[in-house]
mmCIF file of C-alpha atoms in Angstrom:
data_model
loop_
_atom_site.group_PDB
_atom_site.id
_atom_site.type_symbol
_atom_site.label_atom_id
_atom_site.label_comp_id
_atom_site.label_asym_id
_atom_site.label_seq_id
_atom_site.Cartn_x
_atom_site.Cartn_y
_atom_site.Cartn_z
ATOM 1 C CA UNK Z 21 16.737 8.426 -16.697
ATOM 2 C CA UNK Z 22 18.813 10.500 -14.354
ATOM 3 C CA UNK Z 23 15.989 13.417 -13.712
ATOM 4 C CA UNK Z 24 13.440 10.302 -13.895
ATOM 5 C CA UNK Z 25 15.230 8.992 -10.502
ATOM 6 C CA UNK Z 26 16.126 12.334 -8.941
ATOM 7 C CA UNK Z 27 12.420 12.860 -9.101
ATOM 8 C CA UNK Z 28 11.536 9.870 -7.535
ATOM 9 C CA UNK Z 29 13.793 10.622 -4.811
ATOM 10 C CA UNK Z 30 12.759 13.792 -4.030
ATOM 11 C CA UNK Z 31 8.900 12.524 -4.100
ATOM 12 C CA UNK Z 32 10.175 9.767 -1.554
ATOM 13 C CA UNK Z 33 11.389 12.413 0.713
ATOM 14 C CA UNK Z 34 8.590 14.167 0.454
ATOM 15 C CA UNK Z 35 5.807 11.856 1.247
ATOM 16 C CA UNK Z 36 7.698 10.964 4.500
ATOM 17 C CA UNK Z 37 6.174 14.021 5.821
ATOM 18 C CA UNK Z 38 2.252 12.253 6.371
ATOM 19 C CA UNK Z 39 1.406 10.841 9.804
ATOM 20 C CA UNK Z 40 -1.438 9.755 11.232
ATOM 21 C CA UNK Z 41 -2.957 10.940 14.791
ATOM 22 C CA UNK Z 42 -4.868 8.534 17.002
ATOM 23 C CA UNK Z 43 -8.955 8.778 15.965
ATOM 24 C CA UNK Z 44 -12.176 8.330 17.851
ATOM 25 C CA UNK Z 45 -14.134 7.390 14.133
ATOM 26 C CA UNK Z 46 -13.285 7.021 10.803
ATOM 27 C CA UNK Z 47 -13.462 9.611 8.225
ATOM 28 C CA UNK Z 48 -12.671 10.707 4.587
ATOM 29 C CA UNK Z 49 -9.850 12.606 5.797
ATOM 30 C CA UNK Z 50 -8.081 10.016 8.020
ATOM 31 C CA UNK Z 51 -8.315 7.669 5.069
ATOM 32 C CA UNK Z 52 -7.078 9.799 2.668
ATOM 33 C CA UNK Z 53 -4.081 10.212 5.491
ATOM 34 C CA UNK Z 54 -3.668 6.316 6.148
ATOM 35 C CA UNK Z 55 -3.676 5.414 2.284
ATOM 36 C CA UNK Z 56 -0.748 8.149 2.097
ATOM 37 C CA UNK Z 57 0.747 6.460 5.409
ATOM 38 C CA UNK Z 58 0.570 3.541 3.106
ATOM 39 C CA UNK Z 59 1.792 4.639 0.095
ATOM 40 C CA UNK Z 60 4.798 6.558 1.972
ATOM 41 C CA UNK Z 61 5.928 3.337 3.669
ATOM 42 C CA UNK Z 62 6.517 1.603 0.482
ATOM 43 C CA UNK Z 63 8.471 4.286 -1.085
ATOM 44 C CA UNK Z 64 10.739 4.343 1.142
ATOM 45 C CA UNK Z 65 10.579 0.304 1.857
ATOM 46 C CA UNK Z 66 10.072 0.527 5.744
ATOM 47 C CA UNK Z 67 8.941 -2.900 6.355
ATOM 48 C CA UNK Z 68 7.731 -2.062 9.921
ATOM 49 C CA UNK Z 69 5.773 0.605 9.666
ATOM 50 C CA UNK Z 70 3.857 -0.573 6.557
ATOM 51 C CA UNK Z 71 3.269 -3.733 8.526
ATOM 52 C CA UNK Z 72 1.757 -1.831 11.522
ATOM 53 C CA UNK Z 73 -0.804 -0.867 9.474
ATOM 54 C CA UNK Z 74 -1.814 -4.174 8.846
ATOM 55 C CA UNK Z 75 -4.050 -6.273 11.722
ATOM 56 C CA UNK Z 76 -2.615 -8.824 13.362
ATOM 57 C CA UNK Z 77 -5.857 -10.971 12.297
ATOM 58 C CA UNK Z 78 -5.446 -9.398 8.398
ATOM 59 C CA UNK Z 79 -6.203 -11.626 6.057
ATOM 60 C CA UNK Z 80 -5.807 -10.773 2.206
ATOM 61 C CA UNK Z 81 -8.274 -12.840 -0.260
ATOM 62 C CA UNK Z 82 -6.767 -14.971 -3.192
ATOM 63 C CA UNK Z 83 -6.840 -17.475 -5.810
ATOM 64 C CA UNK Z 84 -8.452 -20.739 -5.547
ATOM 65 C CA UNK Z 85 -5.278 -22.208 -4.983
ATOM 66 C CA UNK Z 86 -3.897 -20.578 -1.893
ATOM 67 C CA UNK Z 87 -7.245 -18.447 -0.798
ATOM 68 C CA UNK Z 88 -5.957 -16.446 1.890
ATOM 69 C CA UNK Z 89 -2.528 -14.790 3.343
ATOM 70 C CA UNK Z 90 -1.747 -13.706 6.471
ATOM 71 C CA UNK Z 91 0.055 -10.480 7.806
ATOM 72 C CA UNK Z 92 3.549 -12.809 8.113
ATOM 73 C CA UNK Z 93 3.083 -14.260 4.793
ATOM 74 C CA UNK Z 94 2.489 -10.435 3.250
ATOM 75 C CA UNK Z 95 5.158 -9.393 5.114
ATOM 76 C CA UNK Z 96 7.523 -12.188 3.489
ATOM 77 C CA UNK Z 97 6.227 -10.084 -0.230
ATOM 78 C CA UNK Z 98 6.711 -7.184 0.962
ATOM 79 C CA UNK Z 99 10.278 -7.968 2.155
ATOM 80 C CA UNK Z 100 11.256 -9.813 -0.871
ATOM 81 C CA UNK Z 101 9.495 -6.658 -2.981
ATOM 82 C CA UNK Z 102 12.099 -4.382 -1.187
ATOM 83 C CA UNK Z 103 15.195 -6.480 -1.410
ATOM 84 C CA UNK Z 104 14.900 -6.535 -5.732
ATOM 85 C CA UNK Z 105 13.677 -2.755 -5.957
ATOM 86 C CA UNK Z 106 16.291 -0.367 -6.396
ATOM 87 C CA UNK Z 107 13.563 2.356 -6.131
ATOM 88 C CA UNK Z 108 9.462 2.416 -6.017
ATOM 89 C CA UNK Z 109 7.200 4.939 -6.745
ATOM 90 C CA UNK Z 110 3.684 4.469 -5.255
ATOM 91 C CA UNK Z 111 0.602 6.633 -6.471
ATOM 92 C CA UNK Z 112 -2.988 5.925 -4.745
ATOM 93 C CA UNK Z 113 -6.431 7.098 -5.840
ATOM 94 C CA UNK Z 114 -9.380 6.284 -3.049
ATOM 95 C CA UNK Z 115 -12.203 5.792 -6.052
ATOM 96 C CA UNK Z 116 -14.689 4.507 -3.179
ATOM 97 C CA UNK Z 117 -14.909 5.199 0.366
ATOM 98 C CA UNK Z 118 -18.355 3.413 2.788
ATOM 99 C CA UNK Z 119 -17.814 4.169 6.272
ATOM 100 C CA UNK Z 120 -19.547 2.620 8.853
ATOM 101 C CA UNK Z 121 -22.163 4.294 11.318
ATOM 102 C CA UNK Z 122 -20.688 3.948 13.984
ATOM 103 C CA UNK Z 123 -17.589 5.203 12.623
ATOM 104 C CA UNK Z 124 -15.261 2.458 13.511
ATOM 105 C CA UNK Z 125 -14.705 0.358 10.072
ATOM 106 C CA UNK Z 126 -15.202 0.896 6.537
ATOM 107 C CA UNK Z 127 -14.746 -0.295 2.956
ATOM 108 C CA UNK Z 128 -12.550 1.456 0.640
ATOM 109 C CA UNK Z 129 -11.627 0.725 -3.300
ATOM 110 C CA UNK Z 130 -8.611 2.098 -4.140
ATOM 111 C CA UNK Z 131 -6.309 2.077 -7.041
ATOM 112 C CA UNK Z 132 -2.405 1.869 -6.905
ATOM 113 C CA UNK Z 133 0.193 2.903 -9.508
ATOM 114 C CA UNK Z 134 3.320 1.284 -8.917
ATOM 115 C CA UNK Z 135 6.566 2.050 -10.419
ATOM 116 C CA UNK Z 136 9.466 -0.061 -9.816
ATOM 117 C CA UNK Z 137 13.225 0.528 -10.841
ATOM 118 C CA UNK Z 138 15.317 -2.690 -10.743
ATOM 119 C CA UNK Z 139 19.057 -2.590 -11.735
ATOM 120 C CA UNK Z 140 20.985 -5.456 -12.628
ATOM 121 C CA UNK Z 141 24.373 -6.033 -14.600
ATOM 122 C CA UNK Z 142 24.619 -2.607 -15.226
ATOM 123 C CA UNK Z 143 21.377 -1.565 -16.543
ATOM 124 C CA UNK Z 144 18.067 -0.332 -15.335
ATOM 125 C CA UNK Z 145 14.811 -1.380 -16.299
ATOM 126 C CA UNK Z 146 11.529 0.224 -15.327
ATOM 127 C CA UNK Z 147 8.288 -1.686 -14.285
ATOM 128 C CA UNK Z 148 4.892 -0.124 -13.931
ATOM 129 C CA UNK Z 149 1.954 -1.714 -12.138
ATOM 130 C CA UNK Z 150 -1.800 -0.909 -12.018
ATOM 131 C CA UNK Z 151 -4.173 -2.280 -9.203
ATOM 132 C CA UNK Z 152 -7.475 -1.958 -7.854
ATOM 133 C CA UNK Z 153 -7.855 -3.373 -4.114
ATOM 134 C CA UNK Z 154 -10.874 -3.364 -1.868
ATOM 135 C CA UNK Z 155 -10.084 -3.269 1.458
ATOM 136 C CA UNK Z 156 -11.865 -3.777 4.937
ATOM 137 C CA UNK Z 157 -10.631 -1.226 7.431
ATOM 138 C CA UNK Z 158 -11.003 -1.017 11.088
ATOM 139 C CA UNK Z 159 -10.142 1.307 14.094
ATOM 140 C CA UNK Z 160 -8.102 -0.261 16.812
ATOM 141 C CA UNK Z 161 -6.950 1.762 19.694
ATOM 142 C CA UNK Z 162 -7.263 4.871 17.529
ATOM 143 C CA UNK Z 163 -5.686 3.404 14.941
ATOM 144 C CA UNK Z 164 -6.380 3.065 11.338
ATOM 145 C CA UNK Z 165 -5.666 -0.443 10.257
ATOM 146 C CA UNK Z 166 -6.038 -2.993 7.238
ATOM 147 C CA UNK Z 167 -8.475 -6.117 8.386
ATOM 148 C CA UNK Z 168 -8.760 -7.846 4.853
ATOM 149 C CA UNK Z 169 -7.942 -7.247 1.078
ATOM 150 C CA UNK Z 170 -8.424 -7.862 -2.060
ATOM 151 C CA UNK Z 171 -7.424 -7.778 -5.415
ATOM 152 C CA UNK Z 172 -9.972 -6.606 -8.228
ATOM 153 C CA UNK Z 173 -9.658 -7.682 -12.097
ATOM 154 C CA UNK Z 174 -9.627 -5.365 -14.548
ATOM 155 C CA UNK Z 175 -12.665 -5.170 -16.711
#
């Protein structure tokens, strides 16, 4: 368990090292570079910049029963995500990328592999996570940025 967090640490630290440069159009390589953005911000739980890669008109699509959420409501998952993680490990494959003509939005499917560690009275316990997502992206003032989500089921 002890190498199993080291390692996790030292992949944290690592993927701190991706930023991404203002664009004139999207392409394969800025996504791959915003999706690492992404993943980057959760591992190490920064709150803000994950969030500025988020519109400020985002919407994610849901269930029936509360069909939509907003950047501040993600935001409020996020934060609460954060707060009960002791550690997260966030692995991203883009398994379909449609970019626009004009180069400014796009359409991505991607799939996540989460890993969180939680510790509580004394003992850790890991949690993994699989997830598809389709995503809407657009470019604002050079900018890659998440304009609406969603969730796919497994088949």
């Amino acid at each position: 368990m002890k190498r199993l967090i080291i390692g996790m640490i030292f992949c944290v630290m690592m993927a701190g090292m991706t930023q991404v440069q203002a664009a004139d159009k999207i392409d394969t390589k800025l996504i791959k570079e915003f999706i690492n953005l992404h993943t980057t911000a959760i591992m190490q739980k920064d709150e803000p910049k994950l969030m500025a890669m988020f519109a400020e008109n985002y919407r994610q699509l849901q269930s029936i029963k509360q069909p939509v959420i907003g950047k501040q409501d993600l935001a409020k998952i996020y934060k609460n995500n954060f707060l009960m993680a002791k550690l997260i490990m966030t692995q991203a494959t883009i398994e379909e990328e449609n970019i626009a003509e004009d180069g400014q939005s796009a359409t991505i499917r991607v799939h996540f592999s989460h890993r969180y560690l939680f510790e509580y009275e004394g003992q850790q316990k890991l949690l993994d996570q699989q997830e598809d997502w389709l995503s809407d992206l657009v470019l604002q003032q050079g900018q890659l940025q998440y304009l609406k989500t969603q969730k796919l089921l497994f088949k």
